[in-house]
Short mmCIF file of C-alpha atoms and ligand atoms in Angstrom, two decimals:
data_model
loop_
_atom_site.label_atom_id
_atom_site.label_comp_id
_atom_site.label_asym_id
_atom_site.label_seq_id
_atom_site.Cartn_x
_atom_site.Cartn_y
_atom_site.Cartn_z
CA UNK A 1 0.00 0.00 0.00
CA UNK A 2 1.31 3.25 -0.22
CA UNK A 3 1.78 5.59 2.73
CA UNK A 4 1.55 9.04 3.27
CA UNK A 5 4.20 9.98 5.73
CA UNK A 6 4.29 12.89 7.85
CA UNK A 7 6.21 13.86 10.61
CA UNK A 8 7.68 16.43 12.61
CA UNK A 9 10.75 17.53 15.08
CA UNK A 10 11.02 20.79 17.27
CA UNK A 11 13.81 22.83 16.09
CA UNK A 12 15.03 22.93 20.06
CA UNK A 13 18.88 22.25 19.43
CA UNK A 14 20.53 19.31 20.83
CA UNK A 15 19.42 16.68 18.40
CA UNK A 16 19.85 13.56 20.16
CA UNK A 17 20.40 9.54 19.46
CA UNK A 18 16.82 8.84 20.65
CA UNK A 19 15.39 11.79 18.19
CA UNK A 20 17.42 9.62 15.44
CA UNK A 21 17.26 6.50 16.68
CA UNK A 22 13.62 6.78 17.37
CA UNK A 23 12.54 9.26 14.44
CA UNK A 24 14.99 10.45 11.91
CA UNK A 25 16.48 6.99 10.75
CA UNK A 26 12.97 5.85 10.22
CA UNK A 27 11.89 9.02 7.77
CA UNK A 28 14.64 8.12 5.87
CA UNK A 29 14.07 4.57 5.42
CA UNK A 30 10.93 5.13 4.72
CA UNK A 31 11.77 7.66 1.99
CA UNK A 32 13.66 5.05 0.46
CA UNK A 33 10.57 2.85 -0.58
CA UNK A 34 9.33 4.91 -3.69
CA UNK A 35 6.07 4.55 -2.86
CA UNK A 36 5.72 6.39 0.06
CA UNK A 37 4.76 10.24 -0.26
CA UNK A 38 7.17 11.32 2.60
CA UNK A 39 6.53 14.94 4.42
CA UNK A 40 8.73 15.64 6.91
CA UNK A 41 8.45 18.98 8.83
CA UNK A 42 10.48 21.49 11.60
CA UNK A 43 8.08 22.16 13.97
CA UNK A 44 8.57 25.47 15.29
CA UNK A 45 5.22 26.48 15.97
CA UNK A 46 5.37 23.37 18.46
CA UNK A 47 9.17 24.77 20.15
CA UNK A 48 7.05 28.01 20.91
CA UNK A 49 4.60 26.61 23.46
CA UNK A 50 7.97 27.16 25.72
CA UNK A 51 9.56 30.99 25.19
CA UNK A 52 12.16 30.65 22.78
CA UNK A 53 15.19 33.25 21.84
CA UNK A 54 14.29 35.01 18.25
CA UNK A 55 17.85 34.49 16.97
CA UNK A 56 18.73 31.14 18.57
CA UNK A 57 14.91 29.72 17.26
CA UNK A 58 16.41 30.98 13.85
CA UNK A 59 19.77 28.62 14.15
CA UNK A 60 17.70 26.42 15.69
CA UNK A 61 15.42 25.75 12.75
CA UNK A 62 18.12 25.49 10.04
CA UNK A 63 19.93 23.09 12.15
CA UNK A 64 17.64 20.74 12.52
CA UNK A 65 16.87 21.11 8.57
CA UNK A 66 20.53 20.44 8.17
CA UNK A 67 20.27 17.46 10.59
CA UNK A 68 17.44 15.93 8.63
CA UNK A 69 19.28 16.28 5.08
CA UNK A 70 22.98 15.13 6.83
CA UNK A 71 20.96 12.01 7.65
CA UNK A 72 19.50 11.29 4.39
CA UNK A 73 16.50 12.72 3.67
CA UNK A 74 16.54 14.35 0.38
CA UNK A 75 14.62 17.00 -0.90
CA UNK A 76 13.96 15.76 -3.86
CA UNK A 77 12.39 12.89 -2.43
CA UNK A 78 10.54 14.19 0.37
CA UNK A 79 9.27 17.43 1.53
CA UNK A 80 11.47 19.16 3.73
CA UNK A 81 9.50 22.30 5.05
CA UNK A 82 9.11 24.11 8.42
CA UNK A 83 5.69 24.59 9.79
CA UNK A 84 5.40 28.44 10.22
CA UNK A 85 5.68 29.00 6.58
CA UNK A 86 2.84 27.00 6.10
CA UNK A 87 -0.44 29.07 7.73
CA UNK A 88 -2.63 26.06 7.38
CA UNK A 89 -1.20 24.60 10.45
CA UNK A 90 -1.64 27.16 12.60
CA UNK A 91 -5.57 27.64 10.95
CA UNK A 92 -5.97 23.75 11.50
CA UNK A 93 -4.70 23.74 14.86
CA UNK A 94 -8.15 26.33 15.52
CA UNK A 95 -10.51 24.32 13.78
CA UNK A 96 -9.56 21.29 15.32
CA UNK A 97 -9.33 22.80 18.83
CA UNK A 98 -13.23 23.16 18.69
CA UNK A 99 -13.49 20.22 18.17
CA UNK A 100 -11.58 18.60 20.77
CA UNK A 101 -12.27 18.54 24.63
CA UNK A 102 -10.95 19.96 27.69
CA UNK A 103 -11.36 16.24 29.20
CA UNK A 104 -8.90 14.79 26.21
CA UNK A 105 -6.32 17.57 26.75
CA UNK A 106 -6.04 17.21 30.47
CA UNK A 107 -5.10 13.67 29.81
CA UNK A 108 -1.96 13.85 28.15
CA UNK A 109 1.04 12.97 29.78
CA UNK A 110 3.40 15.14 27.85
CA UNK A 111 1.99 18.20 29.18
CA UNK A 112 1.81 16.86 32.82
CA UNK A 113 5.62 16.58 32.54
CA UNK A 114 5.96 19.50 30.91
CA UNK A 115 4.23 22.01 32.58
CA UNK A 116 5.46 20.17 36.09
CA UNK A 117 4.24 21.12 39.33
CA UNK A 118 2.34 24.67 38.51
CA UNK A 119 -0.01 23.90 35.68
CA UNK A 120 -1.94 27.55 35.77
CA UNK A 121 1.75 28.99 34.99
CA UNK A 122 2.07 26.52 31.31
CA UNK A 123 1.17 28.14 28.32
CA UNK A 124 -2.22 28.10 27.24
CA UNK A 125 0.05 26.90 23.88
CA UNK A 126 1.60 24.34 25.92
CA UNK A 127 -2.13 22.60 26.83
CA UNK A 128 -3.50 22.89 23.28
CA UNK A 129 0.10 21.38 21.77
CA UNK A 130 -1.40 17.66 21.01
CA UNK A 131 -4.21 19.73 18.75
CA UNK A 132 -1.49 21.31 16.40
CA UNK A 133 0.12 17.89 16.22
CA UNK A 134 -2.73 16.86 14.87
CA UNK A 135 -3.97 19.46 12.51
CA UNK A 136 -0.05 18.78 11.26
CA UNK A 137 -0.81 15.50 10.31
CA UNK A 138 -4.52 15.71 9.55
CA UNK A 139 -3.73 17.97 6.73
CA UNK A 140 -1.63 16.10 4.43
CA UNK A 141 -4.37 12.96 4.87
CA UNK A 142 -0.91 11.16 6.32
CA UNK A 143 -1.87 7.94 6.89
CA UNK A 144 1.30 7.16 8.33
CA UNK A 145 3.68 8.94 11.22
CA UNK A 146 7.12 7.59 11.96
CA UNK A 147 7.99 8.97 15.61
CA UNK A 148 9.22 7.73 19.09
CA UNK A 149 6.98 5.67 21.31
CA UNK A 150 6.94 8.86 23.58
CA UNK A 151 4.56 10.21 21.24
CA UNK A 152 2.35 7.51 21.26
CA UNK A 153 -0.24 8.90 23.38
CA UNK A 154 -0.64 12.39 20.98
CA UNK A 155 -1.27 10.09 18.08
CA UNK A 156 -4.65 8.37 20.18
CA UNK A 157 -5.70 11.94 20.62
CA UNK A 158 -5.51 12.60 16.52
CA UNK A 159 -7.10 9.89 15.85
CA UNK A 160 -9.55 10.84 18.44
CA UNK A 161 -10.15 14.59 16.77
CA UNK A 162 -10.24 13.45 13.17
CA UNK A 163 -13.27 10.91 14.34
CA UNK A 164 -14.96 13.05 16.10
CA UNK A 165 -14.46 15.79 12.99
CA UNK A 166 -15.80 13.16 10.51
CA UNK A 167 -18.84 12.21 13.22
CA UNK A 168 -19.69 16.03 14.04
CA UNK A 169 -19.94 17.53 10.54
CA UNK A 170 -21.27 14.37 8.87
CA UNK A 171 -17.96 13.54 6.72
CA UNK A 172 -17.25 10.04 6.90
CA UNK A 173 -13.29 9.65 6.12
CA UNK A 174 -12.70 12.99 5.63
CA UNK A 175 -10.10 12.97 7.84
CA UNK A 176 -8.15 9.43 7.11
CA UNK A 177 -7.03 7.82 10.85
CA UNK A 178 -3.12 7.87 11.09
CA UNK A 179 -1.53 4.98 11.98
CA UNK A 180 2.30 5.38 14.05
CA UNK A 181 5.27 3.80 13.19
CA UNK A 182 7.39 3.20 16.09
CA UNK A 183 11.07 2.11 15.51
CA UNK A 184 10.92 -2.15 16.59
CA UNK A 185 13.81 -2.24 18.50
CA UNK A 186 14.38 1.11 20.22
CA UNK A 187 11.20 3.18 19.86
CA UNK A 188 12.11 4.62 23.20
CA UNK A 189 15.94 5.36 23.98
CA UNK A 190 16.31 5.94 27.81
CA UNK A 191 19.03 8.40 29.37
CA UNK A 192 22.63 6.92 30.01
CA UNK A 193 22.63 8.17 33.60
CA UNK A 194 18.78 6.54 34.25
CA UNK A 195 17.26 4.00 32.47
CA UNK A 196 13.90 4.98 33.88
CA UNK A 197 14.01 8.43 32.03
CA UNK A 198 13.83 9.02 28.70
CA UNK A 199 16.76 10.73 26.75
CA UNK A 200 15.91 14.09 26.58
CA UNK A 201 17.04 17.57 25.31
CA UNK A 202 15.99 18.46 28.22
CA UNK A 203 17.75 16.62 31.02
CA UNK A 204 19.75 18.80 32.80
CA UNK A 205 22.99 16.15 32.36
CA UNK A 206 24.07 16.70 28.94
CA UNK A 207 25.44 13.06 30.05
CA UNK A 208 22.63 11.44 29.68
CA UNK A 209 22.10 11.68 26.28
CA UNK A 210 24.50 11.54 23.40
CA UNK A 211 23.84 14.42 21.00
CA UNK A 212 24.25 14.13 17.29
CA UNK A 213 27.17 16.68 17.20
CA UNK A 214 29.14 15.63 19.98
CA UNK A 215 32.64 14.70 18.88
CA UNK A 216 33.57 11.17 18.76
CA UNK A 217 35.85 11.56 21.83
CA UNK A 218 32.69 12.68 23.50
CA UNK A 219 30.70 10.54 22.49
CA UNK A 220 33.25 7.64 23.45
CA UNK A 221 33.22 9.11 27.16
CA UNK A 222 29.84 9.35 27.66
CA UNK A 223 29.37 5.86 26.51
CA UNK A 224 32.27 4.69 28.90
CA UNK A 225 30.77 7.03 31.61
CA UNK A 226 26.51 5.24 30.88
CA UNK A 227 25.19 3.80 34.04
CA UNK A 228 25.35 -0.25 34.20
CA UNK A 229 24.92 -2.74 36.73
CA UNK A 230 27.54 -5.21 38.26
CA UNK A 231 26.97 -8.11 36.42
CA UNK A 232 27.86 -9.44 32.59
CA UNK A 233 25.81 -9.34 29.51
CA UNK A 234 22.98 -11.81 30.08
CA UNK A 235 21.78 -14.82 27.84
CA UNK A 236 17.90 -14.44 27.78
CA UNK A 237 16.08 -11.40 26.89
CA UNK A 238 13.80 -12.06 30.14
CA UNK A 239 17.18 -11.26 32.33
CA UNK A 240 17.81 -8.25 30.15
CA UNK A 241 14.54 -6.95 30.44
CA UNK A 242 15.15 -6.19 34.52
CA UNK A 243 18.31 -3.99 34.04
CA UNK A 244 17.15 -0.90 32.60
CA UNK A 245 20.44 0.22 31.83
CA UNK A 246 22.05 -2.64 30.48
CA UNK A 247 18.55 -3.26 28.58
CA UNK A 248 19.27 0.34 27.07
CA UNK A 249 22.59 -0.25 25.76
CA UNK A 250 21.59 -3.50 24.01
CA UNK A 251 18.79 -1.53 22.50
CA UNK A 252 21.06 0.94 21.33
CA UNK A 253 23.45 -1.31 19.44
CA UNK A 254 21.26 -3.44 18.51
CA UNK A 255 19.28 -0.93 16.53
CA UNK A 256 22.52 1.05 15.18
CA UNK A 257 23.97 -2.34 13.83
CA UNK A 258 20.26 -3.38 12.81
CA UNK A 259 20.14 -6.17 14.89
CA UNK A 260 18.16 -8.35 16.90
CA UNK A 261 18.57 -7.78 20.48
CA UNK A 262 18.54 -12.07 20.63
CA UNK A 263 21.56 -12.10 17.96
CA UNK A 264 23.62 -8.89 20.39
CA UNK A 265 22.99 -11.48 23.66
CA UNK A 266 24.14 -14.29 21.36
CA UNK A 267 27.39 -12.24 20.42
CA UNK A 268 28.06 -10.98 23.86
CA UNK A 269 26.58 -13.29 26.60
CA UNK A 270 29.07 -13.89 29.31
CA UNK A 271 31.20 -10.48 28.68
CA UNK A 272 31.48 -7.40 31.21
CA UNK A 273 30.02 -4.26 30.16
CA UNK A 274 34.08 -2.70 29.71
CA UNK A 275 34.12 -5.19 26.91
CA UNK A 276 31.35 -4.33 25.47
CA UNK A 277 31.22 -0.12 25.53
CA UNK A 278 33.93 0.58 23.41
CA UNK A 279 32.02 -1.73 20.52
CA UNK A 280 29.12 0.52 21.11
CA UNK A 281 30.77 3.50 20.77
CA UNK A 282 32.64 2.61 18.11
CA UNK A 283 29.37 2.20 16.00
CA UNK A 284 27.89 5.25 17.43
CA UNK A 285 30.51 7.08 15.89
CA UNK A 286 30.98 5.35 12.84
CA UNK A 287 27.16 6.59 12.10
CA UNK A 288 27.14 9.71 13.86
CA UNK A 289 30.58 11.77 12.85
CA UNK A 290 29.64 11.71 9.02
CA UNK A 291 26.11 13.45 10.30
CA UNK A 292 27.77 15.63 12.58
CA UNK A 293 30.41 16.75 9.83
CA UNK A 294 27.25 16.82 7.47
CA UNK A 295 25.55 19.06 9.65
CA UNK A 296 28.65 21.75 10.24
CA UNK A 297 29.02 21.86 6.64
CA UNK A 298 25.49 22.62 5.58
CA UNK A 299 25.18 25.33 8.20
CA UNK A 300 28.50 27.20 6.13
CA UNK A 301 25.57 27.65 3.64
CA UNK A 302 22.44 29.00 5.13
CA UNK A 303 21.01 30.02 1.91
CA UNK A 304 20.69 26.74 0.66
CA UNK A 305 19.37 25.60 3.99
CA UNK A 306 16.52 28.31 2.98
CA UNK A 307 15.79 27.76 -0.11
CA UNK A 308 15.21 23.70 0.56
CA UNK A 309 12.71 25.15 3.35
CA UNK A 310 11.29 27.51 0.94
CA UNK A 311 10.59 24.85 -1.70
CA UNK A 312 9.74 22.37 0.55
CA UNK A 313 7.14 25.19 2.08
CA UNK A 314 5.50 25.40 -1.82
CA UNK A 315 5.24 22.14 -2.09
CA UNK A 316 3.27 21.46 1.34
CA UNK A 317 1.00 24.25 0.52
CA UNK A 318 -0.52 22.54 -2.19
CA UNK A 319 -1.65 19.57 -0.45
CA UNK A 320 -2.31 21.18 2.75
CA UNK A 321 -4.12 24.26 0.75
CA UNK A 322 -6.94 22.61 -0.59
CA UNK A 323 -7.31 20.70 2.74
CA UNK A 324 -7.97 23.31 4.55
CA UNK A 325 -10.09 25.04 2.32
CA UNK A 326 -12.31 21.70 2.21
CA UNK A 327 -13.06 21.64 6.19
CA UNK A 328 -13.69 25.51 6.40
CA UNK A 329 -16.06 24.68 3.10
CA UNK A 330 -17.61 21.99 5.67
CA UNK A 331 -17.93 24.32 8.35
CA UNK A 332 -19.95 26.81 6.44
CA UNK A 333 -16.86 29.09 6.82
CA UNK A 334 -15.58 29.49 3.10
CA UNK A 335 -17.10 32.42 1.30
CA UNK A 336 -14.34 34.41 -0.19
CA UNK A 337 -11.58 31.91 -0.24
CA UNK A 338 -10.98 31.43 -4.01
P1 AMP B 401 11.03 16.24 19.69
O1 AMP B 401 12.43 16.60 19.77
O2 AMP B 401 10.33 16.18 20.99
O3 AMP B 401 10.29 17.03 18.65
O4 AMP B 401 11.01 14.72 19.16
C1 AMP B 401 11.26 14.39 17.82
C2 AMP B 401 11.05 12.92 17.60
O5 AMP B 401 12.01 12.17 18.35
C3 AMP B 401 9.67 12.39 18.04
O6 AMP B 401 9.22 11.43 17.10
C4 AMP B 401 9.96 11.75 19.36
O7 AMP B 401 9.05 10.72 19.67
C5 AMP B 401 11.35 11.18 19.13
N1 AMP B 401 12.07 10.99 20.40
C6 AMP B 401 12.40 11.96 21.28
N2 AMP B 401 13.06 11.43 22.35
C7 AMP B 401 13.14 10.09 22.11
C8 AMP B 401 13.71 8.98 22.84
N3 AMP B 401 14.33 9.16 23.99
N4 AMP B 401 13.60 7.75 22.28
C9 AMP B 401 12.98 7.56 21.10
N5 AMP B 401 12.43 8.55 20.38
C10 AMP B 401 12.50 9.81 20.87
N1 LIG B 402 4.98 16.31 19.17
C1 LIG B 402 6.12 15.76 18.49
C2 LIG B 402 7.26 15.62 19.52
O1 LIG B 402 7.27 16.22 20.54
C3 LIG B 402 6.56 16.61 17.32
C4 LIG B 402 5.48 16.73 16.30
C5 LIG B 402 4.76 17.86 16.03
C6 LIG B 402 5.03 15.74 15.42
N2 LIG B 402 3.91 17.63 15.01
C7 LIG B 402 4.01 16.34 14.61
C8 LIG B 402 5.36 14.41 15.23
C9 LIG B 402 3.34 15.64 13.64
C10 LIG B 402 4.66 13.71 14.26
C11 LIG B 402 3.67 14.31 13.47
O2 LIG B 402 8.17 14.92 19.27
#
């Protein structure tokens, strides 16, 4: 069948292995089957819900362009485009918000973490978040979207609005029901200093995670540095399973060398964790150091950077464009749209 892909990454800096592991390796293997219609956006109407820097947003959102093309996607395969340029989002995001309830909002467990202990001090952006998500994907009729298990929840809650769209106005299918795509071995990569946490940009311990630009020395360290238990690398996946850490690590490699996790235990059963480290760095930085030199180069050349965006921005208007025009035409809303 084919797909329509769409997905999207907050140009927050700090790109990190479980933003490639769990997201941007899979847009670009799915880009590679021809008949997918890939879409693959910078979300920076989504970074805003927290107060960002004008200039640094501005880096911010050509790097993780730069990112995206350093690890193979291709403009001329997919479109590359970042979300402001393209109005209908924001216009979606409305629509869709009248649709969707209080009740549904309050329940998502991004925003819990998020906004932390004093909810009435969050955005009101912050809150309504899930319902841009999902005008995002709603909008391109993506039937498909590749991200980390983390975002697993957000994708109930589109599936949730587009029904209730469809039920409300009388428009059976209008809005086709997205199915995820998690990555099978790691959809969720957890910190190196916790394996209860998720790696995050936003963990205070720029330990815990391994960014896509660190240097390979870095990268090396932090690996060396990751939290593991006493004993060796276990036989049976049920004995991994209870170590957190070690159970991370596994992951890890086994994704990077694409892997199963049952073939890694086979390899290493029996050996200490200082055995194994320096094998799984050396593979992070086999795969990452190309990206990261990737990366610095593109960013000598912001104008291309911009005019991939720019094209990419075209391109998404037309499918998005009559889209939106449809659902204001079905709420009685269109009268001098052309
Ligand atoms: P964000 O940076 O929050 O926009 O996330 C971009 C993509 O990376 C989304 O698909 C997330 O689900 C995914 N992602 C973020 N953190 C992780 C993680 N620790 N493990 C797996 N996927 C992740
Ligand atoms: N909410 C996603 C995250 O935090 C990013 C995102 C925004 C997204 N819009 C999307 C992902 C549409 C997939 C599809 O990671």
């Amino acid at each position: 069948m084919n797909k329509k892909i769409f997905s999207g990454v907050q140009p927050t800096g700090n790109l990190h292995l479980g933003n490639y592991l769990g997201a941007i390796k899979n847009f670009v293997q799915l880009q590679n089957d021809k008949r997918n219609q890939c879409i693959y956006c910078v979300v920076d109407l989504h970074s805003i819900t927290v107060k960002q820097d004008a200039n640094i947003l501005k880096k911010n959102i050509r790097e993780t362009t730069a990112a995206f093309i350093a690890s193979g996607l291709d403009p001329e395969k997919s479109i590359i485009f970042n979300q402001s340029a393209v109005t209908a989002h924001a216009e979606g995001a409305w629509i869709l918000g009248c649709v969707s309830r209080m009740g549904w909002l309050s329940r998502m467990t991004q925003f819990k973490e998020k906004a932390g202990k004093d909810k009435e001090k969050a955005s009101v952006g912050l809150y309504v978040y899930p319902v841009l998500m999902a005008a995002d994907i709603l909008l391109y009729d993506a039937t498909h979207v590749p991200v980390g298990e983390d975002q697993k929840q957000h994708l109930e809650l589109t599936k949730d609005i587009a029904q209730k769209f469809n039920n409300d106005f009388s428009v059976p299918n209008f809005f086709p029901s997205p199915e995820p795509i998690f990555e099978l071995t790691a959809p969720r990569i957890m910190s190196l200093r916790d394996g209860a946490k998720k790696m995050s940009k936003s963990d205070s311990s720029d330990m815990s995670r391994i960014n896509i630009q660190d240097d390979s020395d870095l990268i090396a360290l932090k690996i060396r540095k990751s939290k593991t238990d006493q004993e060796p690398i276990p036989e049976e996946l049920i004995d991994l399973e209870k170590r957190p850490e070690a159970n991370n690590l596994i992951n890890i490699y086994a994704s990077m060398s694409h892997s199963k996790v049952e073939d890694v235990l086979r390899n290493f059963s029996g050996k200490p964790f200082s055995y194994f480290k320096p094998l799984l760095a050396d593979i992070l930085i086999s795969e990452l150091e190309p990206i990261s030199k990737k990366i610095s180069e593109l960013l000598k050349e912001p104008d291309v950077i911009d005019k991939i965006l720019n094209e990419g921005a075209l391109s998404a208007k037309k499918i998005s464009g009559p889209i939106i025009k449809s659902t204001y035409d079905i709420l009685g809303l269109n009268t001098i749209l052309e």
